[in-house]
Amino acid sequence: MIDVQERPAPGPAEAPAWRHKDLLDTDVLSRADIDLVMETADAMLEVRSRPVAKVATLRGATVVTLFYEQSTRTRASFEVAAKAMGADVVNLTASGSSVVKGESLVDTVRTLEAIGADLLVMRHDRSGAPYLAAKNTKAGVINGGDGTHAHPTQALLDLFTMRRHLGALDGKKVVIVGDVLHSRVARSNVWSLLAAGANVTLCGPATLLPRTLASAGGEEGRVALTADLDRALVDADVVMALRIQKERQATGLIPSLREYINGYQVNATRLARAKPGALVMHPGPMNEGIEISPEAAHGLASVIEEQVANGVAVRMAVLYLMATARTK
Ligand code: NCD
């Protein structure tokens, strides 16, 4: 049972309703959906700033986090978000569950539903796994990252952070640089940024750039792909660095780490080509000295820590909207 009587104040009471049972990627979100998440997250940020940073909006709801892959910030962020709204939270990892005894994903998800899970936050090393889960349960499924495919709440918290600094993103230039090929963060960001009106430049060594993503930008060419970071950075409003996903890479995709650093590290010299004060972002975990220099990571234009803090408010918003949709 979900008690959503106590709305966070100020609540987006007149806003269009959330109509998604699951949140598996940002590609199905309309601009209105995204605005609703952003407005709700604004309200949640206000809740977070109160002396007692809690509301009872999700009292009676059970949120299960089911992580088949390592995570620090995503899992902790969802747990803090759910608890800040009074939900009961159960955390499961693959190693601590019956998965090691051979239980299938579908069985696991059905078991969790039977014990009363309302919302299931799931991370899996296989792309598409949360889609299988969502098809087999009445619980709302939130994708906390699946393989190289999608990471919708990361993209939403990235967008939220950009909007707090830049306002509306229409016509803004966002450069995402690094291992785009293996990045679920980049992929989900492409959809949400396009829906919010931004233009996206994906940059990295040619072997790490998925050509197919260019078509996401439609005929206006709102998604550009380039291997030339110095050119990509010209007029950038936002520069987002990505981690090299060594664990997902076949060998030989980058010539050497030194060459990678020379060509693609986000650092002060390079940032001078972007707009003055361009935001520096990174989803974490960072490898400082590789994809980003320590000065850039901790410099004045860096909003990396803010991304993590905003992640809690955005996940509160997502949990709240999905729980509300379930009570209708
Ligand atoms: C990312 C992930 O796991 O997809 N981290 C995160 O959730 N903030 C990015 C990464 O692993 O590099």
Coordinates of C-alpha atoms and ligand atoms in Angstrom, one line a residue:
M1 CA 0.0 0.0 0.0
I2 CA 1.3 3.4 -0.9
D3 CA 0.3 6.5 1.1
V4 CA 0.8 9.5 -1.1
Q5 CA -1.5 11.8 0.9
E6 CA 1.4 13.9 2.1
R7 CA 2.6 15.7 -1.0
P8 CA 6.0 17.3 -1.0
A9 CA 5.6 21.0 -0.9
P10 CA 5.4 22.8 -3.3
G11 CA 4.0 19.8 -5.3
P12 CA 3.4 19.9 -9.1
A13 CA -0.3 19.3 -8.4
E14 CA -1.6 20.7 -11.7
A15 CA 1.2 19.2 -13.8
P16 CA 0.3 16.5 -16.3
A17 CA 0.4 13.0 -14.7
W18 CA 3.1 10.5 -15.0
R19 CA 1.9 7.6 -17.1
H20 CA 4.9 5.2 -17.2
K21 CA 4.8 1.9 -15.2
D22 CA 8.5 1.5 -15.6
L23 CA 11.5 3.8 -16.2
L24 CA 13.8 1.8 -18.4
D25 CA 15.3 4.5 -20.6
T26 CA 14.9 8.2 -21.4
D27 CA 14.0 7.4 -25.1
V28 CA 10.3 7.1 -24.2
L29 CA 10.1 10.3 -22.3
S30 CA 8.3 13.3 -23.8
R31 CA 9.4 16.9 -23.1
A32 CA 6.4 17.1 -20.7
D33 CA 7.5 14.0 -18.9
I34 CA 11.0 15.4 -18.5
D35 CA 9.6 18.8 -17.3
L36 CA 7.5 16.9 -14.7
V37 CA 10.5 15.1 -13.4
M38 CA 12.5 18.4 -13.3
E39 CA 9.8 20.3 -11.4
T40 CA 9.2 17.5 -9.0
A41 CA 13.0 17.3 -8.4
D42 CA 13.0 21.0 -7.7
A43 CA 10.4 20.4 -4.9
M44 CA 12.5 17.5 -3.6
L45 CA 15.6 19.6 -3.5
E46 CA 13.7 22.0 -1.3
V47 CA 12.7 19.1 1.0
R48 CA 16.4 18.1 1.1
S49 CA 17.3 21.6 2.3
R50 CA 15.0 21.5 5.3
P51 CA 16.4 20.9 8.8
V52 CA 14.5 17.6 8.9
A53 CA 15.1 16.6 5.3
K54 CA 12.3 14.0 5.2
V55 CA 8.7 13.6 4.1
A56 CA 6.3 10.6 4.6
T57 CA 5.2 10.5 0.9
L58 CA 6.1 6.9 0.4
R59 CA 5.2 5.6 3.8
G60 CA 4.0 2.0 3.4
A61 CA 5.8 1.5 0.1
T62 CA 8.5 -1.1 -0.4
V63 CA 11.4 -0.2 -2.6
V64 CA 13.8 -3.1 -3.5
T65 CA 17.2 -2.4 -5.0
L66 CA 18.5 -5.4 -6.9
F67 CA 22.1 -4.9 -8.1
Y68 CA 23.8 -7.5 -10.2
E69 CA 26.8 -5.2 -10.8
Q70 CA 28.9 -2.9 -8.6
S71 CA 27.7 0.5 -7.7
T72 CA 28.4 3.1 -5.1
R73 CA 26.6 6.3 -5.9
T74 CA 23.5 5.0 -7.8
R75 CA 22.6 2.4 -5.1
A76 CA 23.3 4.7 -2.2
S77 CA 21.4 7.5 -3.9
F78 CA 18.3 5.5 -4.5
E79 CA 18.4 4.2 -0.9
V80 CA 18.7 7.7 0.6
A81 CA 16.0 8.9 -1.7
A82 CA 13.5 6.2 -0.8
K83 CA 14.2 6.5 2.9
A84 CA 13.9 10.3 2.7
M85 CA 10.3 9.7 1.7
G86 CA 9.6 7.1 4.4
A87 CA 9.6 4.0 2.2
D88 CA 10.9 0.6 3.4
V89 CA 14.0 -0.3 1.5
V90 CA 15.4 -3.7 0.9
N91 CA 18.8 -4.0 -0.7
L92 CA 19.8 -7.1 -2.6
T93 CA 23.0 -7.9 -4.5
A94 CA 23.5 -10.9 -6.8
S95 CA 26.1 -12.4 -4.5
G96 CA 23.8 -12.2 -1.5
S97 CA 20.7 -13.6 -3.2
S98 CA 19.5 -16.9 -4.6
V99 CA 20.9 -15.8 -8.0
V100 CA 24.1 -17.7 -7.0
K101 CA 21.9 -20.8 -6.6
G102 CA 20.8 -20.4 -10.2
E103 CA 17.5 -18.6 -9.7
S104 CA 16.4 -16.9 -12.9
L105 CA 15.8 -13.2 -13.2
V106 CA 12.1 -13.8 -13.8
D107 CA 11.8 -16.0 -10.7
T108 CA 13.7 -13.5 -8.6
V109 CA 11.5 -10.6 -9.7
R110 CA 8.3 -12.6 -9.1
T111 CA 9.5 -13.5 -5.6
L112 CA 10.2 -9.9 -4.8
E113 CA 6.7 -8.9 -6.1
A114 CA 5.2 -11.7 -3.9
I115 CA 6.9 -10.3 -0.8
G116 CA 5.4 -6.9 -1.5
A117 CA 7.9 -4.9 -3.6
D118 CA 6.2 -1.9 -5.1
L119 CA 9.2 -0.5 -6.9
L120 CA 12.3 -2.3 -8.1
V121 CA 15.5 -0.5 -8.9
M122 CA 17.7 -2.8 -10.9
R123 CA 21.2 -2.8 -12.2
H124 CA 22.5 -5.6 -14.5
D125 CA 25.5 -6.2 -16.6
R126 CA 23.4 -7.4 -19.5
S127 CA 21.8 -4.8 -21.7
G128 CA 18.0 -5.3 -21.7
A129 CA 17.7 -7.3 -18.5
P130 CA 15.4 -4.7 -16.8
Y131 CA 13.1 -5.0 -19.8
L132 CA 12.7 -8.7 -19.1
A133 CA 12.1 -8.0 -15.4
A134 CA 9.5 -5.2 -16.2
K135 CA 7.5 -7.6 -18.4
N136 CA 7.2 -10.1 -15.7
T137 CA 6.2 -8.1 -12.7
K138 CA 3.5 -5.6 -11.7
A139 CA 6.1 -3.8 -9.7
G140 CA 7.4 -0.6 -11.3
V141 CA 10.9 -1.2 -12.5
I142 CA 13.6 1.5 -12.6
N143 CA 16.7 0.8 -14.6
G144 CA 19.7 1.7 -12.6
G145 CA 22.0 0.9 -15.5
D146 CA 21.9 -2.1 -17.8
G147 CA 25.1 -3.2 -19.6
T148 CA 26.1 -0.7 -22.2
H149 CA 22.5 0.3 -22.9
A150 CA 20.8 2.8 -20.6
H151 CA 21.0 4.7 -17.3
P152 CA 17.9 6.9 -17.3
T153 CA 18.2 8.4 -13.8
Q154 CA 21.8 9.4 -14.4
A155 CA 20.7 11.2 -17.5
L156 CA 17.9 12.9 -15.7
L157 CA 20.2 14.1 -12.9
D158 CA 22.6 15.3 -15.4
L159 CA 19.9 17.3 -17.1
F160 CA 18.6 18.6 -13.8
T161 CA 22.1 19.8 -12.9
M162 CA 22.6 21.5 -16.3
R163 CA 19.2 23.3 -16.0
R164 CA 20.0 24.7 -12.6
H165 CA 23.0 26.4 -14.1
L166 CA 21.9 27.2 -17.6
G167 CA 18.1 27.4 -17.4
A168 CA 16.3 26.0 -20.5
L169 CA 18.7 24.0 -22.7
D170 CA 17.2 24.9 -26.0
G171 CA 20.0 25.4 -28.5
K172 CA 22.7 24.7 -25.9
K173 CA 25.7 22.6 -26.9
V174 CA 26.6 19.6 -24.8
V175 CA 29.8 17.8 -25.6
I176 CA 30.2 14.2 -24.2
V177 CA 33.7 12.9 -24.5
G178 CA 35.3 9.5 -23.9
D179 CA 34.2 5.9 -24.2
V180 CA 30.8 6.6 -25.8
L181 CA 30.6 3.2 -27.3
H182 CA 30.3 1.5 -23.9
S183 CA 28.5 4.3 -22.1
R184 CA 24.9 3.8 -21.0
V185 CA 25.2 7.2 -19.5
A186 CA 25.9 8.8 -22.9
R187 CA 23.2 6.9 -24.6
S188 CA 20.5 7.9 -22.1
N189 CA 21.8 11.5 -22.2
V190 CA 21.4 11.7 -25.9
W191 CA 17.6 11.1 -25.6
S192 CA 16.9 13.3 -22.7
L193 CA 19.1 16.2 -24.0
L194 CA 17.4 16.1 -27.4
A195 CA 14.0 16.1 -25.8
A196 CA 15.0 19.1 -23.7
G197 CA 16.1 21.0 -26.8
A198 CA 19.9 20.7 -26.6
N199 CA 22.4 19.8 -29.3
V200 CA 24.8 17.0 -28.5
T201 CA 28.4 16.4 -29.8
L202 CA 29.8 12.9 -29.0
C203 CA 33.5 12.8 -29.1
G204 CA 36.1 10.1 -28.7
P205 CA 38.5 7.9 -30.7
A206 CA 36.8 6.6 -33.8
T207 CA 36.8 3.1 -32.3
L208 CA 34.8 4.3 -29.4
L209 CA 32.1 6.2 -31.3
P210 CA 28.9 4.4 -32.3
R211 CA 28.0 5.8 -35.7
T212 CA 24.4 4.8 -35.3
L213 CA 23.9 7.4 -32.7
A214 CA 24.2 10.2 -35.3
S215 CA 20.8 9.4 -36.7
A216 CA 19.2 10.1 -33.2
G217 CA 19.6 13.8 -34.0
G218 CA 17.3 13.6 -37.0
E219 CA 17.6 15.7 -40.2
E220 CA 18.6 18.8 -38.3
G221 CA 21.8 17.0 -37.3
R222 CA 21.3 17.7 -33.6
V223 CA 23.7 14.9 -32.7
A224 CA 27.3 15.3 -34.1
L225 CA 30.1 12.7 -33.9
T226 CA 33.7 13.7 -34.0
A227 CA 37.1 12.4 -33.1
D228 CA 38.5 15.9 -32.8
L229 CA 38.0 17.2 -29.2
D230 CA 39.6 20.6 -29.7
R231 CA 37.1 21.3 -32.5
A232 CA 34.2 19.8 -30.6
L233 CA 34.8 22.0 -27.6
V234 CA 34.4 25.3 -29.5
D235 CA 31.2 27.1 -28.1
A236 CA 30.4 24.2 -25.7
D237 CA 28.1 25.1 -22.8
V238 CA 28.7 21.8 -21.1
V239 CA 31.6 19.3 -21.3
M240 CA 30.9 15.8 -19.9
A241 CA 33.8 13.4 -19.5
L242 CA 33.2 9.6 -19.4
R243 CA 35.2 6.9 -17.9
I244 CA 37.0 4.4 -20.1
Q245 CA 34.9 1.3 -19.4
K246 CA 37.8 -1.2 -19.2
E247 CA 35.6 -3.9 -17.9
R248 CA 33.4 -3.8 -21.0
Q249 CA 36.1 -3.2 -23.7
A250 CA 37.5 -5.7 -26.0
T251 CA 41.3 -5.1 -26.2
G252 CA 42.8 -2.8 -28.8
L253 CA 40.1 -0.1 -29.0
I254 CA 42.5 2.6 -27.8
P255 CA 46.2 2.6 -28.9
S256 CA 47.6 3.4 -25.5
L257 CA 46.5 5.3 -22.4
R258 CA 49.1 8.0 -23.1
E259 CA 47.7 8.6 -26.5
Y260 CA 44.2 8.7 -25.1
I261 CA 45.2 11.3 -22.5
N262 CA 46.9 13.4 -25.2
G263 CA 43.8 13.4 -27.5
Y264 CA 40.9 13.2 -25.1
Q265 CA 41.6 14.3 -21.6
V266 CA 39.4 17.1 -20.4
N267 CA 41.8 19.6 -18.9
A268 CA 42.2 23.4 -18.4
T269 CA 44.0 24.0 -21.7
R270 CA 41.3 22.3 -23.6
L271 CA 38.5 23.9 -21.6
A272 CA 39.7 27.3 -22.7
R273 CA 38.2 26.5 -26.1
A274 CA 34.7 26.1 -24.6
K275 CA 32.4 29.0 -23.7
P276 CA 33.7 30.8 -20.6
G277 CA 32.4 29.1 -17.5
A278 CA 31.2 26.0 -19.4
L279 CA 30.1 23.4 -17.0
V280 CA 32.4 20.4 -16.4
M281 CA 30.6 17.2 -15.6
H282 CA 31.3 13.5 -15.0
P283 CA 29.0 10.7 -13.9
G284 CA 31.6 9.1 -11.7
P285 CA 33.5 7.1 -10.8
M286 CA 36.4 9.3 -12.2
N287 CA 39.8 8.2 -13.1
E288 CA 41.5 11.5 -12.5
G289 CA 44.6 12.0 -14.7
I290 CA 43.1 9.9 -17.5
E291 CA 39.8 11.2 -18.9
I292 CA 39.8 14.3 -16.7
S293 CA 42.6 16.3 -15.1
P294 CA 42.4 16.9 -11.3
E295 CA 42.3 20.7 -12.0
A296 CA 39.3 20.3 -14.3
A297 CA 37.6 17.8 -12.0
H298 CA 37.8 20.1 -9.0
G299 CA 37.9 23.5 -10.7
L300 CA 35.4 26.4 -10.4
A301 CA 33.4 25.2 -13.4
S302 CA 33.1 21.6 -12.1
V303 CA 29.6 20.6 -11.0
I304 CA 30.6 16.9 -10.4
E305 CA 29.8 16.9 -6.7
E306 CA 26.6 18.7 -7.4
Q307 CA 25.6 16.0 -9.8
V308 CA 25.8 13.4 -7.0
A309 CA 23.8 15.6 -4.5
N310 CA 21.2 16.3 -7.2
G311 CA 20.9 12.6 -7.9
V312 CA 19.1 12.1 -4.6
A313 CA 16.5 14.8 -5.4
V314 CA 16.0 13.4 -8.9
R315 CA 15.6 9.9 -7.7
M316 CA 13.1 11.0 -5.0
A317 CA 11.2 12.6 -7.9
V318 CA 11.2 9.5 -10.0
L319 CA 10.3 7.2 -7.1
Y320 CA 7.5 9.6 -6.1
L321 CA 6.0 9.9 -9.6
M322 CA 6.2 6.2 -10.2
A323 CA 4.6 5.4 -6.9
T324 CA 1.8 8.0 -7.5
A325 CA 1.1 6.4 -10.9
R326 CA 0.7 3.0 -9.2
T327 CA -2.0 4.3 -6.9
K328 CA -4.3 5.5 -9.7
Ligands
NCD1 C1 28.2 5.1 -14.4 C2 27.6 3.7 -14.6 O1 27.7 2.8 -13.7 O2 27.0 3.6 -15.6 N1 28.3 5.4 -13.0 C3 27.2 5.9 -12.4 O3 26.2 5.3 -12.3 N2 27.3 7.2 -11.9 C4 29.4 5.3 -15.2 C5 30.5 4.4 -15.2 O4 30.5 3.3 -14.7 O5 31.6 4.9 -15.7

